[in-house]
Coordinates of C-alpha atoms and ligand atoms in Angstrom, one line a residue:
M892 CA 17.5 120.7 165.1
N893 CA 20.2 121.6 162.6
F894 CA 23.1 120.7 164.9
N895 CA 21.8 117.1 165.1
N896 CA 22.3 116.7 161.3
L897 CA 26.0 117.6 161.3
Q898 CA 27.8 114.6 159.8
Q899 CA 30.7 114.9 162.2
L900 CA 28.5 114.9 165.3
V901 CA 28.3 111.8 167.4
D902 CA 25.7 111.5 170.1
R903 CA 27.4 110.2 173.3
R904 CA 24.7 111.5 175.7
G905 CA 24.3 109.0 178.5
K906 CA 27.4 107.0 177.4
L907 CA 30.2 109.0 178.9
K908 CA 31.3 108.6 182.5
S909 CA 28.8 110.1 184.9
K910 CA 27.6 110.1 188.5
G911 CA 24.1 111.3 188.7
T912 CA 22.7 113.9 186.3
Y913 CA 22.9 117.6 185.9
S914 CA 19.7 119.5 186.8
K915 CA 17.6 121.1 184.1
R916 CA 18.3 124.7 183.3
T917 CA 16.0 127.2 184.8
K918 CA 16.9 129.9 182.3
T919 CA 16.9 130.0 178.5
I920 CA 20.3 129.7 176.9
T921 CA 21.6 133.1 176.0
H922 CA 25.3 132.5 175.8
R923 CA 27.5 130.1 173.9
V924 CA 30.7 129.9 175.8
W925 CA 33.9 128.7 174.1
H926 CA 36.6 126.7 175.9
H927 CA 39.7 124.8 175.2
S928 CA 40.8 122.0 177.3
L929 CA 44.4 123.1 177.9
T930 CA 45.5 119.5 177.0
K931 CA 47.6 119.3 173.9
K932 CA 45.3 118.3 171.1
N933 CA 47.2 115.1 170.1
L934 CA 47.5 113.6 173.6
A935 CA 45.7 110.5 174.4
G936 CA 43.7 112.3 177.1
S937 CA 42.5 115.1 174.7
D938 CA 39.0 113.8 174.1
A939 CA 35.5 113.8 175.6
E940 CA 36.0 110.4 177.3
S941 CA 39.0 111.6 179.3
F942 CA 37.4 115.0 180.2
A943 CA 34.4 113.1 181.5
D944 CA 36.6 110.8 183.6
Y945 CA 38.4 113.8 185.0
H946 CA 35.3 115.8 185.7
V947 CA 33.5 112.9 187.4
N948 CA 36.3 111.1 189.2
T949 CA 38.5 114.0 190.2
L950 CA 36.2 117.0 190.4
G951 CA 33.2 115.0 191.6
W952 CA 30.8 116.6 189.0
P953 CA 27.7 114.7 187.8
G954 CA 29.2 114.5 184.3
V955 CA 31.4 116.1 181.8
G956 CA 31.1 119.8 182.1
Y957 CA 30.4 120.7 178.4
T958 CA 27.5 120.1 176.1
F959 CA 29.8 119.8 173.1
I960 CA 33.4 118.7 172.8
I961 CA 35.2 119.0 169.5
E962 CA 38.0 116.5 169.1
P963 CA 40.8 117.5 166.6
K964 CA 42.5 114.1 166.8
N965 CA 39.3 112.3 165.7
L966 CA 38.7 113.0 162.1
I967 CA 35.4 112.2 160.3
N968 CA 35.1 112.1 156.5
T969 CA 32.1 114.1 155.4
P970 CA 30.9 115.0 151.9
N971 CA 32.3 118.5 152.6
G972 CA 35.7 117.2 153.6
K973 CA 37.5 116.1 156.8
R974 CA 36.0 117.4 160.0
A975 CA 37.0 117.2 163.7
R976 CA 34.5 115.0 165.5
I977 CA 31.9 116.8 167.6
V978 CA 30.7 114.8 170.7
Y979 CA 27.3 115.7 171.9
A980 CA 27.9 115.0 175.6
N981 CA 24.9 116.4 177.6
D982 CA 21.4 117.4 176.7
I983 CA 21.1 121.0 175.6
D984 CA 18.7 121.6 178.5
R985 CA 21.1 120.4 181.2
R986 CA 22.9 123.0 183.2
T987 CA 26.4 121.6 183.2
Y988 CA 29.4 123.1 185.1
H989 CA 31.7 125.3 183.1
V990 CA 31.1 128.9 184.0
G991 CA 30.1 129.0 187.6
N992 CA 27.3 131.5 188.3
S993 CA 26.5 131.7 184.5
N994 CA 25.9 127.9 184.0
Q995 CA 22.1 128.3 183.9
F996 CA 22.1 130.3 180.8
S997 CA 25.3 129.3 179.1
L998 CA 26.1 126.5 176.7
G999 CA 29.6 125.0 177.1
I1000 CA 31.5 124.1 174.0
C1001 CA 35.1 122.8 174.4
V1002 CA 37.6 122.4 171.7
A1003 CA 40.2 119.9 172.8
G1004 CA 43.7 121.3 172.6
D1005 CA 46.0 123.8 174.3
Y1006 CA 45.9 126.8 172.0
R1007 CA 48.6 128.6 173.8
Y1008 CA 50.8 126.2 171.9
D1009 CA 48.7 124.2 169.4
T1010 CA 47.6 125.6 166.1
M1011 CA 44.1 125.0 164.8
D1012 CA 43.8 122.9 161.8
E1013 CA 41.2 123.2 159.0
A1014 CA 39.1 120.3 160.1
T1015 CA 38.7 121.8 163.6
L1016 CA 38.0 125.3 162.3
A1017 CA 35.4 123.9 160.0
S1018 CA 33.7 122.0 162.9
I1019 CA 33.7 125.1 165.0
A1020 CA 32.2 127.1 162.2
E1021 CA 29.5 124.5 161.2
L1022 CA 28.5 123.9 164.8
H1023 CA 28.3 127.6 165.4
A1024 CA 26.2 128.2 162.3
A1025 CA 23.8 125.3 163.2
L1026 CA 23.3 126.6 166.8
V1027 CA 22.6 130.0 165.5
K1028 CA 20.0 128.6 163.1
D1029 CA 18.5 126.5 165.9
G1030 CA 18.2 129.7 168.0
I1031 CA 20.3 128.1 170.8
G1032 CA 22.0 131.2 172.4
K1033 CA 22.3 134.8 171.3
Y1034 CA 25.9 135.7 172.3
D1035 CA 29.3 134.1 171.8
K1036 CA 31.8 134.5 174.6
A1037 CA 35.1 133.1 175.5
H1038 CA 35.3 131.5 178.9
N1039 CA 37.4 134.4 180.1
E1040 CA 34.9 136.9 178.8
M1041 CA 32.4 135.6 181.4
P1042 CA 32.1 137.4 184.7
G1043 CA 34.6 136.2 187.3
Y1044 CA 36.9 134.6 184.8
S1045 CA 39.0 137.4 183.3
W1046 CA 42.0 135.6 184.9
K1047 CA 41.5 132.4 183.0
A1048 CA 43.6 131.4 180.0
C1049 CA 40.5 130.1 178.2
C1050 CA 39.9 130.0 175.4
Q1051 CA 43.1 130.8 173.7
Y1052 CA 41.9 130.7 170.1
N1053 CA 40.1 133.4 168.3
Y1054 CA 36.7 131.8 168.3
R1055 CA 35.1 134.7 166.3
D1056 CA 37.7 134.2 163.6
A1057 CA 36.9 130.5 163.6
F1058 CA 33.3 131.1 162.8
D1059 CA 34.5 132.6 159.5
W1060 CA 37.1 129.9 158.9
K1061 CA 36.8 130.5 155.2
G1062 CA 38.3 133.9 156.0
S1063 CA 36.3 137.0 155.3
K1064 CA 36.0 138.9 158.5
T1065 CA 38.4 141.0 160.4
P1066 CA 39.6 139.0 163.4
V1067 CA 38.4 140.3 166.7
K1068 CA 40.4 139.5 169.8
P1069 CA 38.3 138.4 172.7
Q1070 CA 38.2 141.1 175.4
P1071 CA 38.0 140.0 179.0
A1072 CA 34.9 141.1 180.8
P1073 CA 35.5 144.6 182.3
D1074 CA 36.4 144.7 186.0
V1075 CA 34.9 148.1 186.7
Y1076 CA 31.7 149.7 185.4
T1077 CA 30.8 153.4 185.4
I1078 CA 27.2 154.1 186.2
Q1079 CA 25.2 155.8 183.3
E1080 CA 22.0 157.6 183.4
G1081 CA 19.1 155.3 184.0
D1082 CA 21.2 152.4 185.2
T1083 CA 19.9 150.0 187.7
L1084 CA 21.8 146.8 188.7
W1085 CA 19.3 144.8 186.7
S1086 CA 19.7 146.9 183.6
I1087 CA 23.5 146.7 183.9
A1088 CA 23.3 142.9 184.2
H1089 CA 21.2 142.7 181.1
K1090 CA 23.4 144.9 178.8
D1091 CA 25.2 143.3 175.9
G1092 CA 28.9 143.1 176.5
T1093 CA 28.6 142.5 180.2
G1094 CA 29.0 138.8 179.7
G1095 CA 25.9 137.8 181.5
V1096 CA 26.8 139.1 184.9
Q1097 CA 24.1 138.5 187.5
V1098 CA 22.5 141.1 189.8
E1099 CA 23.6 138.9 192.6
D1100 CA 27.2 139.1 191.4
L1101 CA 27.0 142.8 191.3
I1102 CA 25.7 143.0 194.8
N1103 CA 28.3 140.6 196.1
A1104 CA 31.1 142.5 194.3
N1105 CA 30.0 145.8 195.7
P1106 CA 29.2 145.1 199.4
G1107 CA 29.0 148.9 200.3
I1108 CA 26.7 150.2 197.6
D1109 CA 23.0 150.9 198.0
P1110 CA 21.4 149.6 194.8
T1111 CA 18.6 152.2 195.0
K1112 CA 21.0 155.1 195.1
L1113 CA 23.3 154.6 192.2
Q1114 CA 25.0 157.9 191.1
I1115 CA 25.9 158.7 187.5
G1116 CA 29.6 158.4 187.2
Q1117 CA 30.0 156.1 190.2
K1118 CA 32.3 153.2 189.6
I1119 CA 31.2 149.8 190.7
N1120 CA 33.1 146.5 190.7
F1121 CA 32.0 144.4 187.9
G1122 CA 33.3 140.9 188.3
N1123 CA 34.5 138.8 191.2
A1124 CA 37.7 137.8 189.7
K1125 CA 39.7 139.1 192.6
E1126 CA 37.8 137.0 195.0
V1127 CA 38.5 133.8 193.2
I1128 CA 41.4 131.8 194.5
V1129 CA 43.8 131.5 191.6
Q1130 CA 46.2 128.6 191.7
P1131 CA 49.3 128.4 189.5
D1132 CA 48.2 126.9 186.2
N1133 CA 50.6 124.0 186.2
D1134 CA 48.2 121.2 186.0
N1135 CA 47.6 121.5 182.3
K1136 CA 44.0 121.0 182.5
D1137 CA 41.4 123.7 181.9
E1138 CA 38.7 123.0 184.4
T1139 CA 40.9 121.6 187.1
K1140 CA 40.1 124.5 189.4
P1141 CA 36.5 123.9 190.4
S1142 CA 36.6 127.5 191.8
N1143 CA 33.4 129.3 190.9
S1144 CA 31.7 126.1 189.8
G1145 CA 29.5 123.6 191.5
D1146 CA 26.2 124.8 192.7
A1147 CA 25.5 128.4 191.9
I1148 CA 23.6 129.1 195.2
I1149 CA 26.3 127.4 197.4
N1150 CA 28.7 129.5 195.3
S1151 CA 26.9 132.8 196.2
I1152 CA 26.7 131.6 199.9
Q1153 CA 30.4 131.2 200.0
K1154 CA 31.0 134.6 198.3
T1155 CA 28.7 136.3 200.7
L1156 CA 30.4 134.8 203.7
N1157 CA 33.8 135.9 202.3
S1158 CA 32.7 139.4 201.6
R1159 CA 30.5 139.9 204.7
Y1160 CA 32.7 138.3 207.3
K1161 CA 36.1 138.5 205.6
F1162 CA 36.5 134.8 205.5
D1163 CA 38.7 133.1 202.9
L1164 CA 36.6 130.2 201.9
V1165 CA 37.4 128.7 198.5
V1166 CA 34.5 129.7 196.3
D1167 CA 33.8 126.4 194.6
G1168 CA 30.1 125.9 194.9
F1169 CA 30.6 122.6 196.8
N1170 CA 29.0 122.3 200.2
G1171 CA 31.5 120.8 202.6
P1172 CA 32.7 121.0 206.3
K1173 CA 34.4 124.3 205.7
T1174 CA 31.3 126.0 204.4
K1175 CA 29.3 124.6 207.3
S1176 CA 31.9 125.8 209.8
A1177 CA 31.9 129.3 208.2
L1178 CA 28.2 129.4 208.5
I1179 CA 28.5 128.6 212.3
K1180 CA 31.1 131.4 212.5
A1181 CA 28.7 133.8 210.8
L1182 CA 26.0 132.8 213.3
Q1183 CA 28.3 133.3 216.2
T1184 CA 29.4 136.7 214.9
E1185 CA 25.7 137.8 214.5
L1186 CA 24.8 136.6 217.9
N1187 CA 27.7 138.6 219.4
K1188 CA 27.0 141.7 217.4
Q1189 CA 23.2 141.8 217.6
F1190 CA 22.6 140.2 221.0
N1191 CA 25.7 140.9 222.8
K1192 CA 26.5 137.3 223.4
K1193 CA 30.1 136.7 224.1
L1194 CA 30.8 133.7 222.1
V1195 CA 34.1 132.5 220.8
V1196 CA 33.8 132.7 217.0
D1197 CA 35.4 129.3 216.3
G1198 CA 32.9 127.8 213.8
K1199 CA 32.2 124.9 216.1
W1200 CA 28.8 123.9 217.4
G1201 CA 28.9 123.6 221.1
A1202 CA 26.9 124.1 224.3
K1203 CA 27.6 127.8 224.5
T1204 CA 26.6 128.6 221.0
N1205 CA 23.4 126.5 221.5
A1206 CA 22.5 128.3 224.7
A1207 CA 23.0 131.7 222.9
I1208 CA 20.5 130.9 220.1
V1209 CA 17.7 133.4 219.6
I1210 CA 14.5 132.5 217.8
V1211 CA 14.3 133.4 214.2
Q1212 CA 10.7 133.4 212.9
K1213 CA 8.4 134.8 210.3
G1214 CA 8.8 138.5 209.6
A1215 CA 12.5 138.4 210.8
K1216 CA 14.9 140.3 208.6
G1217 CA 18.7 140.5 208.4
N1218 CA 21.8 138.5 208.6
L1219 CA 20.6 135.9 211.1
T1220 CA 17.7 135.1 208.7
W1221 CA 20.2 134.9 205.9
V1222 CA 22.3 132.3 207.9
L1223 CA 19.2 130.3 208.5
Q1224 CA 18.3 130.4 204.8
A1225 CA 21.8 129.5 203.7
A1226 CA 21.9 126.6 206.3
L1227 CA 18.6 125.3 205.1
Y1228 CA 19.7 125.4 201.5
T1229 CA 23.0 123.6 202.2
E1230 CA 20.9 120.8 203.9
G1231 CA 18.8 120.5 200.7
Y1232 CA 15.8 122.7 201.8
N1233 CA 15.6 125.5 199.4
P1234 CA 14.0 128.6 200.9
G1235 CA 13.5 130.0 197.3
S1236 CA 15.6 133.0 197.7
L1237 CA 18.4 134.0 200.1
D1238 CA 17.0 137.4 200.6
S1239 CA 17.5 137.7 204.4
I1240 CA 13.8 138.0 204.9
F1241 CA 11.8 135.3 206.7
G1242 CA 8.8 134.9 204.4
K1243 CA 6.7 132.1 202.9
G1244 CA 9.6 130.3 201.2
T1245 CA 11.7 130.2 204.3
E1246 CA 8.7 129.1 206.3
T1247 CA 8.0 126.2 203.9
A1248 CA 11.6 125.1 203.8
L1249 CA 11.9 125.3 207.6
S1250 CA 8.7 123.4 208.3
K1251 CA 9.8 120.6 205.9
F1252 CA 13.2 120.4 207.6
Q1253 CA 11.6 120.3 211.0
K1254 CA 9.2 117.5 210.0
D1255 CA 12.0 115.5 208.3
K1256 CA 14.2 115.9 211.4
K1257 CA 11.2 115.0 213.7
I1258 CA 11.4 118.2 215.7
T1259 CA 8.3 120.2 216.6
A1260 CA 7.3 121.9 213.3
D1261 CA 6.4 125.3 214.8
N1262 CA 7.9 127.3 211.9
K1263 CA 10.3 129.0 214.3
A1264 CA 14.0 128.3 214.2
G1265 CA 15.3 127.9 217.7
K1266 CA 17.8 125.7 219.6
A1267 CA 16.4 122.4 218.2
T1268 CA 16.5 123.6 214.6
F1269 CA 19.9 125.1 214.7
T1270 CA 21.3 122.0 216.5
K1271 CA 20.0 119.8 213.7
L1272 CA 21.4 122.3 211.1
F1273 CA 24.8 122.6 212.6
A1274 CA 25.7 119.9 215.0
A1275 CA 28.0 117.4 213.3
Ligands
ZN1717 ZN1 37.3 127.0 180.0

């Protein structure tokens, strides 16, 4: 690997603060995503060590959210001149948290500094350029994107430096300002959600994002000229950016599937869950509300939709079993996933994957493993 041979690179994998490990990527890296830390570059806390502490202790992540961190305040003398230190923080093949639903295929690179105010020095520009060139040679990623060019992040002030310019720090190319990912897309001939998701310039948007962002559309009946929502920026809860840290808002981070569960709950039931990818009591309660809503709608039960598991909800449960399709099956799939039993896909269809996850859950919880989700199963899933 060429990047390993950079003189200014220090390997700190396994040495920074961590709590557990990030899981392995299930997708090839296609995107190199550039961040800044929004901490002034000369501050004591503007380094890999501090970001790791913050991500682990405050955000509760398994480790620092980037693969590489460039530190302008730590200079290394190399035969080519002074360079900002590059910390290799997580294995390339680990899916760290930095761009929510796009984590699986995105490599996170953070340049310490707040480039709304800081200016970039030569040693830092050189490290960006050399790391970029090495990654290109190594075939790690195909596209470069600023954090706010990724779907769902057009609101984010990250990164605030012209990363494309930095790749040519010796200065030959015309600077190109990063463009935020588009919010609306116009359907062209031959488009499918899949083909749209795989176009260049769409920042790696996922088919699932498109479906979530366009609750009303029928993916099989796209019309040329039709406009669809592209990102989910408007669903993300944006807090005032007064905390001076880039990744302080774990919104749209954490586990990608939990993230999509939260988004679906919000769009389908008009809840206002924070979409943060973390499974907690609010997500669980929202799933109970979804269940109560579906029981009322589909089976004319007259439950109070309060998100609490109680005797009345328990009594209203209907059996969900193989071959079932629809929102109740989805609730079952989502609940199984949040309990650590992955049904494979949250496709609202009770198939093999759901059956396997359910039967494992039933065995572990010592309830009759009959592959049917009834009162006992839902009680184990939802009772506190
Ligand atoms: Zn960022």
